Amino acid sequence: MTLRPADSSALLVDGKLIPGSGGTFEVLNPATEEVVGLAAEGTAADMDAAIGAARRAFDSTDWSRDPAFRARCLRQLCDALQSHIEELREITIDEVGAPAMLTRGPQLEGPIEDLRYWADLAENYSWESDLGNATPMGIPTARRVLKEAVGVVGAITPWNFPHQINFAKLGPALAAGNTVVLKPAPDTPWCAAVVGQVIAEETDIPAGVVNIVTSTDHGLGAQLAADPRVDLISFTGSTATGKAVMRTAADSLKKVFLELGGKSAFVVLDDADVAAASSVAGFSVCVHAGQGCALTTRLLVPRARYDEAVAATAAAMSGIRAGDPSNPGTVCGPVISARQRDRVEGYLKLAVEEGGTIVTGGGRPADRERGYFVEPTLIAGLDNSARVAQEEIFGPVLVVLPHDGDDDAIRIANESPYGLSGAVWGTDPDRVNLVVAGIRTGTLSVNGGVWYSADAPFGGYKQSGIGREMGVAGFEEYLETKLVAGPA
Ligand code: NAD
């Protein structure tokens, strides 16, 4: 089988690959601005059918009661996707503008391999545990706790790391025994549609267990959140949309799981190698053109070393060219769309209006005539109250801020509506640990440690989200708990 997104991709509804009843829409390559093919335009009627199929598959098949079968299906899906890995790589580079280098990790190969982790968890998880005997109200009672799938999961995903996020929902939701309706972002329909094709044509996953509805209509996400046949919404995207999803889901009181935005701090303490640490911050904000919710976008350095840190960071960032994502050396490709580029450029203009200085970057790369490229940009001369230090920009843009010691760094890091990620660099472990304890955030890297892996829970404090993705904690988001009490 050859993956066939270019002519026209399909929806996956009730085990069948079907055209969208709204026709098709164009898929753009953000590095070239060219139309690379068509995706199926799903409508409200298609979404209704997909939800109905997922409900039927959950209510009337053994899927939720057969973890061994689910594990086999997930491994089969993993093998099938791996057999198409070069086609998938090409699609991911073309559609997402993802640097080829990243497709060997979190943009493609990592999340596909992680399907084995979810398969293992389905097999090895303690689905039933003995709570022991008790005598509530004088009645001798034996108690058991059962873990069961929640039901129909509505998965709504963004465009920045589409495979990582789609599989971080499909993997645990399916391993836990749920059925799923996936609604990917309008900018990256193919990354989801090809998974639908592989599921339909190369796996034994039963009809209706996975349904995929691509569309340009954001309203289909709201439809999924509103439908009472859906038991849980697993959403990744912006904080504003996450709030809307939560409001919509409230009417049917469904469980919501939210992975949202971030404005994470990279804290350099005064006993660190300030120049080296700052350079790391400068490099990391350029990865995938800064389109990562957990990237550190505020660099906090000791006030007395501010100029040194700015110079080192600027040197690191000016050495990174925003370029062709298919080039194996590229770390900073295009941003996803003209709209996103305009948004980033609007923030660069705002930084100057707010009194900041663009130390390096600030424009479009001179050597790229087409494509939505933004130069890696360092902003200095502002404090943490500036809008560019408070709001998520989602481009290769770093704001460098001075701090007056460890407590002040904690204060500044926490002066944000977000709490998704962060980094701390320092040599004294006691001081580092105090800073780690002080920052209200779901994930922290210390001195370059890497937090991303299938078994590592990831998620946000404050307005960065509710719940955890990945790991056992992520798996349990997709489970209900049933207490069974019988005679002792
Ligand atoms: P977005 O919020 O605009 O869209 C996300 C998804 O929600 C899309 O599929 C969209 O069609 C859908 N949607 C839009 N309006 C909706 C509504 N009213 N009801 C239901 N669904 C709706 O986000 P985006 O621009 O695609 O992605 C970028 C954002 O995602 C950034 O804010 C980024 O920080 C965040 N993000 C968070 C994480 C995380 O794990 N915390 C990971 C990646 C991206």
PDB file of N, CA, C and O and ligand atoms in Angstrom, residues 156-160 165 183-186 218 221-222 235-239 241 244-245 259-262 293 392 394 420 458 464 469, ligand 1:
ATOM      1  N   ILE A 156      -8.915  16.469  20.211  1.00  0.00           N
ATOM      2  CA  ILE A 156      -8.809  17.677  19.373  1.00  0.00           C
ATOM      3  C   ILE A 156      -7.362  18.148  19.448  1.00  0.00           C
ATOM      4  O   ILE A 156      -6.840  18.361  20.538  1.00  0.00           O
ATOM      5  N   THR A 157      -6.712  18.291  18.281  1.00  0.00           N
ATOM      6  CA  THR A 157      -5.259  18.511  18.312  1.00  0.00           C
ATOM      7  C   THR A 157      -4.826  19.716  17.460  1.00  0.00           C
ATOM      8  O   THR A 157      -5.517  20.101  16.515  1.00  0.00           O
ATOM      9  N   PRO A 158      -3.646  20.277  17.774  1.00  0.00           N
ATOM     10  CA  PRO A 158      -3.114  21.419  17.024  1.00  0.00           C
ATOM     11  C   PRO A 158      -2.136  20.978  15.937  1.00  0.00           C
ATOM     12  O   PRO A 158      -1.952  19.790  15.701  1.00  0.00           O
ATOM     13  N   TRP A 159      -1.484  21.948  15.310  1.00  0.00           N
ATOM     14  CA  TRP A 159      -0.670  21.673  14.129  1.00  0.00           C
ATOM     15  C   TRP A 159       0.818  21.610  14.388  1.00  0.00           C
ATOM     16  O   TRP A 159       1.587  21.265  13.509  1.00  0.00           O
ATOM     17  N   ASN A 160       1.290  21.945  15.570  1.00  0.00           N
ATOM     18  CA  ASN A 160       2.733  22.168  15.715  1.00  0.00           C
ATOM     19  C   ASN A 160       3.552  20.884  15.792  1.00  0.00           C
ATOM     20  O   ASN A 160       4.614  20.786  15.196  1.00  0.00           O
ATOM     21  N   ILE A 165       1.293  14.732  19.161  1.00  0.00           N
ATOM     22  CA  ILE A 165       0.070  15.005  19.934  1.00  0.00           C
ATOM     23  C   ILE A 165      -1.043  14.020  19.561  1.00  0.00           C
ATOM     24  O   ILE A 165      -1.758  13.518  20.432  1.00  0.00           O
ATOM     25  N   LYS A 183     -10.086  14.868  15.830  1.00  0.00           N
ATOM     26  CA  LYS A 183     -10.241  16.027  14.947  1.00  0.00           C
ATOM     27  C   LYS A 183      -8.933  16.814  14.943  1.00  0.00           C
ATOM     28  O   LYS A 183      -8.640  17.548  15.879  1.00  0.00           O
ATOM     29  N   PRO A 184      -8.135  16.649  13.883  1.00  0.00           N
ATOM     30  CA  PRO A 184      -6.856  17.358  13.831  1.00  0.00           C
ATOM     31  C   PRO A 184      -7.035  18.818  13.416  1.00  0.00           C
ATOM     32  O   PRO A 184      -8.116  19.223  12.988  1.00  0.00           O
ATOM     33  N   ALA A 185      -5.962  19.583  13.502  1.00  0.00           N
ATOM     34  CA  ALA A 185      -6.014  20.998  13.111  1.00  0.00           C
ATOM     35  C   ALA A 185      -6.151  21.128  11.595  1.00  0.00           C
ATOM     36  O   ALA A 185      -5.637  20.298  10.839  1.00  0.00           O
ATOM     37  N   PRO A 186      -6.826  22.187  11.142  1.00  0.00           N
ATOM     38  CA  PRO A 186      -7.002  22.387   9.694  1.00  0.00           C
ATOM     39  C   PRO A 186      -5.683  22.528   8.934  1.00  0.00           C
ATOM     40  O   PRO A 186      -5.625  22.222   7.749  1.00  0.00           O
ATOM     41  N   HIS A 218     -13.461  24.797  12.470  1.00  0.00           N
ATOM     42  CA  HIS A 218     -13.172  24.622  13.902  1.00  0.00           C
ATOM     43  C   HIS A 218     -14.429  24.202  14.666  1.00  0.00           C
ATOM     44  O   HIS A 218     -14.346  23.628  15.746  1.00  0.00           O
ATOM     45  N   GLY A 221     -14.812  20.807  16.208  1.00  0.00           N
ATOM     46  CA  GLY A 221     -14.246  20.578  17.541  1.00  0.00           C
ATOM     47  C   GLY A 221     -15.271  20.912  18.611  1.00  0.00           C
ATOM     48  O   GLY A 221     -15.449  20.170  19.589  1.00  0.00           O
ATOM     49  N   ALA A 222     -15.951  22.017  18.405  1.00  0.00           N
ATOM     50  CA  ALA A 222     -16.986  22.419  19.375  1.00  0.00           C
ATOM     51  C   ALA A 222     -18.123  21.392  19.385  1.00  0.00           C
ATOM     52  O   ALA A 222     -18.676  21.067  20.443  1.00  0.00           O
ATOM     53  N   PHE A 235      -7.927  17.594  24.796  1.00  0.00           N
ATOM     54  CA  PHE A 235      -7.669  18.742  23.924  1.00  0.00           C
ATOM     55  C   PHE A 235      -6.241  19.230  24.093  1.00  0.00           C
ATOM     56  O   PHE A 235      -5.759  19.401  25.219  1.00  0.00           O
ATOM     57  N   THR A 236      -5.563  19.505  22.995  1.00  0.00           N
ATOM     58  CA  THR A 236      -4.302  20.246  23.034  1.00  0.00           C
ATOM     59  C   THR A 236      -4.433  21.419  22.087  1.00  0.00           C
ATOM     60  O   THR A 236      -4.852  21.256  20.933  1.00  0.00           O
ATOM     61  N   GLY A 237      -4.071  22.585  22.577  1.00  0.00           N
ATOM     62  CA  GLY A 237      -4.153  23.784  21.756  1.00  0.00           C
ATOM     63  C   GLY A 237      -3.950  25.003  22.626  1.00  0.00           C
ATOM     64  O   GLY A 237      -3.353  24.920  23.708  1.00  0.00           O
ATOM     65  N   SER A 238      -4.464  26.124  22.162  1.00  0.00           N
ATOM     66  CA  SER A 238      -4.230  27.373  22.887  1.00  0.00           C
ATOM     67  C   SER A 238      -5.109  27.444  24.139  1.00  0.00           C
ATOM     68  O   SER A 238      -6.154  26.792  24.222  1.00  0.00           O
ATOM     69  N   THR A 239      -4.684  28.263  25.070  1.00  0.00           N
ATOM     70  CA  THR A 239      -5.437  28.413  26.317  1.00  0.00           C
ATOM     71  C   THR A 239      -6.827  28.990  26.035  1.00  0.00           C
ATOM     72  O   THR A 239      -7.812  28.546  26.638  1.00  0.00           O
ATOM     73  N   THR A 241      -8.741  28.622  23.382  1.00  0.00           N
ATOM     74  CA  THR A 241      -9.626  27.577  22.857  1.00  0.00           C
ATOM     75  C   THR A 241      -9.924  26.540  23.937  1.00  0.00           C
ATOM     76  O   THR A 241     -11.049  26.036  24.029  1.00  0.00           O
ATOM     77  N   ALA A 244     -12.748  27.645  25.909  1.00  0.00           N
ATOM     78  CA  ALA A 244     -14.011  27.496  25.159  1.00  0.00           C
ATOM     79  C   ALA A 244     -14.468  26.038  25.177  1.00  0.00           C
ATOM     80  O   ALA A 244     -15.658  25.741  25.349  1.00  0.00           O
ATOM     81  N   VAL A 245     -13.516  25.115  25.026  1.00  0.00           N
ATOM     82  CA  VAL A 245     -13.842  23.684  25.040  1.00  0.00           C
ATOM     83  C   VAL A 245     -14.442  23.302  26.397  1.00  0.00           C
ATOM     84  O   VAL A 245     -15.447  22.583  26.472  1.00  0.00           O
ATOM     85  N   GLU A 259      -4.277  20.311  27.474  1.00  0.00           N
ATOM     86  CA  GLU A 259      -2.849  20.649  27.354  1.00  0.00           C
ATOM     87  C   GLU A 259      -2.780  21.965  26.590  1.00  0.00           C
ATOM     88  O   GLU A 259      -3.096  22.005  25.403  1.00  0.00           O
ATOM     89  N   LEU A 260      -2.355  23.037  27.264  1.00  0.00           N
ATOM     90  CA  LEU A 260      -2.534  24.369  26.672  1.00  0.00           C
ATOM     91  C   LEU A 260      -1.200  25.098  26.467  1.00  0.00           C
ATOM     92  O   LEU A 260      -0.170  24.479  26.333  1.00  0.00           O
ATOM     93  N   GLY A 261      -1.256  26.400  26.457  1.00  0.00           N
ATOM     94  CA  GLY A 261      -0.094  27.196  26.080  1.00  0.00           C
ATOM     95  C   GLY A 261       0.936  27.334  27.195  1.00  0.00           C
ATOM     96  O   GLY A 261       0.756  26.843  28.309  1.00  0.00           O
ATOM     97  N   GLY A 262       2.035  28.031  26.866  1.00  0.00           N
ATOM     98  CA  GLY A 262       3.097  28.237  27.844  1.00  0.00           C
ATOM     99  C   GLY A 262       3.901  29.491  27.556  1.00  0.00           C
ATOM    100  O   GLY A 262       3.844  30.047  26.442  1.00  0.00           O
ATOM    101  N   CYS A 293       4.911  24.322  22.574  1.00  0.00           N
ATOM    102  CA  CYS A 293       4.283  24.900  23.770  1.00  0.00           C
ATOM    103  C   CYS A 293       5.228  24.912  24.958  1.00  0.00           C
ATOM    104  O   CYS A 293       5.157  25.781  25.805  1.00  0.00           O
ATOM    105  N   GLU A 392       2.031  34.281  24.728  1.00  0.00           N
ATOM    106  CA  GLU A 392       2.656  33.243  23.918  1.00  0.00           C
ATOM    107  C   GLU A 392       2.779  33.744  22.481  1.00  0.00           C
ATOM    108  O   GLU A 392       1.792  34.155  21.877  1.00  0.00           O
ATOM    109  N   PHE A 394       4.818  31.969  19.912  1.00  0.00           N
ATOM    110  CA  PHE A 394       4.873  30.782  19.051  1.00  0.00           C
ATOM    111  C   PHE A 394       5.668  31.040  17.774  1.00  0.00           C
ATOM    112  O   PHE A 394       5.249  30.746  16.661  1.00  0.00           O
ATOM    113  N   LEU A 420       3.824  25.749  32.239  1.00  0.00           N
ATOM    114  CA  LEU A 420       3.936  24.482  31.501  1.00  0.00           C
ATOM    115  C   LEU A 420       5.304  23.828  31.672  1.00  0.00           C
ATOM    116  O   LEU A 420       5.404  22.643  31.918  1.00  0.00           O
ATOM    117  N   PHE A 458       3.580  14.724  31.447  1.00  0.00           N
ATOM    118  CA  PHE A 458       3.790  16.085  30.945  1.00  0.00           C
ATOM    119  C   PHE A 458       2.477  16.851  31.021  1.00  0.00           C
ATOM    120  O   PHE A 458       1.424  16.328  30.657  1.00  0.00           O
ATOM    121  N   SER A 464      -1.929  26.601  31.947  1.00  0.00           N
ATOM    122  CA  SER A 464      -1.321  25.725  30.932  1.00  0.00           C
ATOM    123  C   SER A 464      -2.025  24.385  30.836  1.00  0.00           C
ATOM    124  O   SER A 464      -1.644  23.561  29.997  1.00  0.00           O
ATOM    125  N   GLU A 469      -0.346  14.275  30.334  1.00  0.00           N
ATOM    126  CA  GLU A 469      -0.267  13.405  29.163  1.00  0.00           C
ATOM    127  C   GLU A 469       1.013  12.584  29.305  1.00  0.00           C
ATOM    128  O   GLU A 469       1.988  13.069  29.876  1.00  0.00           O
TER     129      GLU A 469
HETATM  130  P1  NAD B   1      -5.932  26.223  18.609  1.00  0.00           P
HETATM  131  O1  NAD B   1      -6.357  26.320  20.015  1.00  0.00           O
HETATM  132  O2  NAD B   1      -6.242  27.346  17.689  1.00  0.00           O
HETATM  133  O3  NAD B   1      -6.555  24.928  17.915  1.00  0.00           O
HETATM  134  C1  NAD B   1      -6.370  23.643  18.450  1.00  0.00           C
HETATM  135  C2  NAD B   1      -7.463  22.733  17.934  1.00  0.00           C
HETATM  136  O4  NAD B   1      -8.724  23.177  18.460  1.00  0.00           O
HETATM  137  C3  NAD B   1      -7.628  22.699  16.423  1.00  0.00           C
HETATM  138  O5  NAD B   1      -7.916  21.365  16.033  1.00  0.00           O
HETATM  139  C4  NAD B   1      -8.853  23.590  16.189  1.00  0.00           C
HETATM  140  O6  NAD B   1      -9.560  23.281  15.003  1.00  0.00           O
HETATM  141  C5  NAD B   1      -9.687  23.264  17.398  1.00  0.00           C
HETATM  142  N1  NAD B   1     -10.652  24.297  17.781  1.00  0.00           N
HETATM  143  C6  NAD B   1     -10.661  25.614  17.488  1.00  0.00           C
HETATM  144  N2  NAD B   1     -11.714  26.232  18.065  1.00  0.00           N
HETATM  145  C7  NAD B   1     -12.382  25.283  18.755  1.00  0.00           C
HETATM  146  C8  NAD B   1     -13.529  25.308  19.587  1.00  0.00           C
HETATM  147  N3  NAD B   1     -14.200  26.437  19.839  1.00  0.00           N
HETATM  148  N4  NAD B   1     -13.934  24.149  20.164  1.00  0.00           N
HETATM  149  C9  NAD B   1     -13.254  23.004  19.957  1.00  0.00           C
HETATM  150  N5  NAD B   1     -12.156  22.927  19.170  1.00  0.00           N
HETATM  151  C10 NAD B   1     -11.713  24.059  18.580  1.00  0.00           C
HETATM  152  O7  NAD B   1      -4.367  25.928  18.662  1.00  0.00           O
HETATM  153  P2  NAD B   1      -3.356  25.869  17.462  1.00  0.00           P
HETATM  154  O8  NAD B   1      -3.157  27.256  16.948  1.00  0.00           O
HETATM  155  O9  NAD B   1      -3.752  24.803  16.504  1.00  0.00           O
HETATM  156  O10 NAD B   1      -2.013  25.375  18.212  1.00  0.00           O
HETATM  157  C11 NAD B   1      -1.157  26.223  18.912  1.00  0.00           C
HETATM  158  C12 NAD B   1      -1.467  26.256  20.387  1.00  0.00           C
HETATM  159  O11 NAD B   1      -1.422  24.932  20.936  1.00  0.00           O
HETATM  160  C13 NAD B   1      -0.473  27.040  21.195  1.00  0.00           C
HETATM  161  O12 NAD B   1      -1.148  27.853  22.121  1.00  0.00           O
HETATM  162  C14 NAD B   1       0.336  25.974  21.925  1.00  0.00           C
HETATM  163  O13 NAD B   1       0.928  26.404  23.124  1.00  0.00           O
HETATM  164  C15 NAD B   1      -0.686  24.932  22.158  1.00  0.00           C
HETATM  165  N6  NAD B   1      -0.052  23.628  22.380  1.00  0.00           N
HETATM  166  C16 NAD B   1      -0.044  23.094  23.634  1.00  0.00           C
HETATM  167  C17 NAD B   1       0.591  21.892  23.871  1.00  0.00           C
HETATM  168  C18 NAD B   1       0.628  21.271  25.236  1.00  0.00           C
HETATM  169  O14 NAD B   1       0.859  20.070  25.323  1.00  0.00           O
HETATM  170  N7  NAD B   1       0.409  21.998  26.301  1.00  0.00           N
HETATM  171  C19 NAD B   1       1.208  21.218  22.829  1.00  0.00           C
HETATM  172  C20 NAD B   1       1.194  21.797  21.567  1.00  0.00           C
HETATM  173  C21 NAD B   1       0.538  22.996  21.351  1.00  0.00           C
END
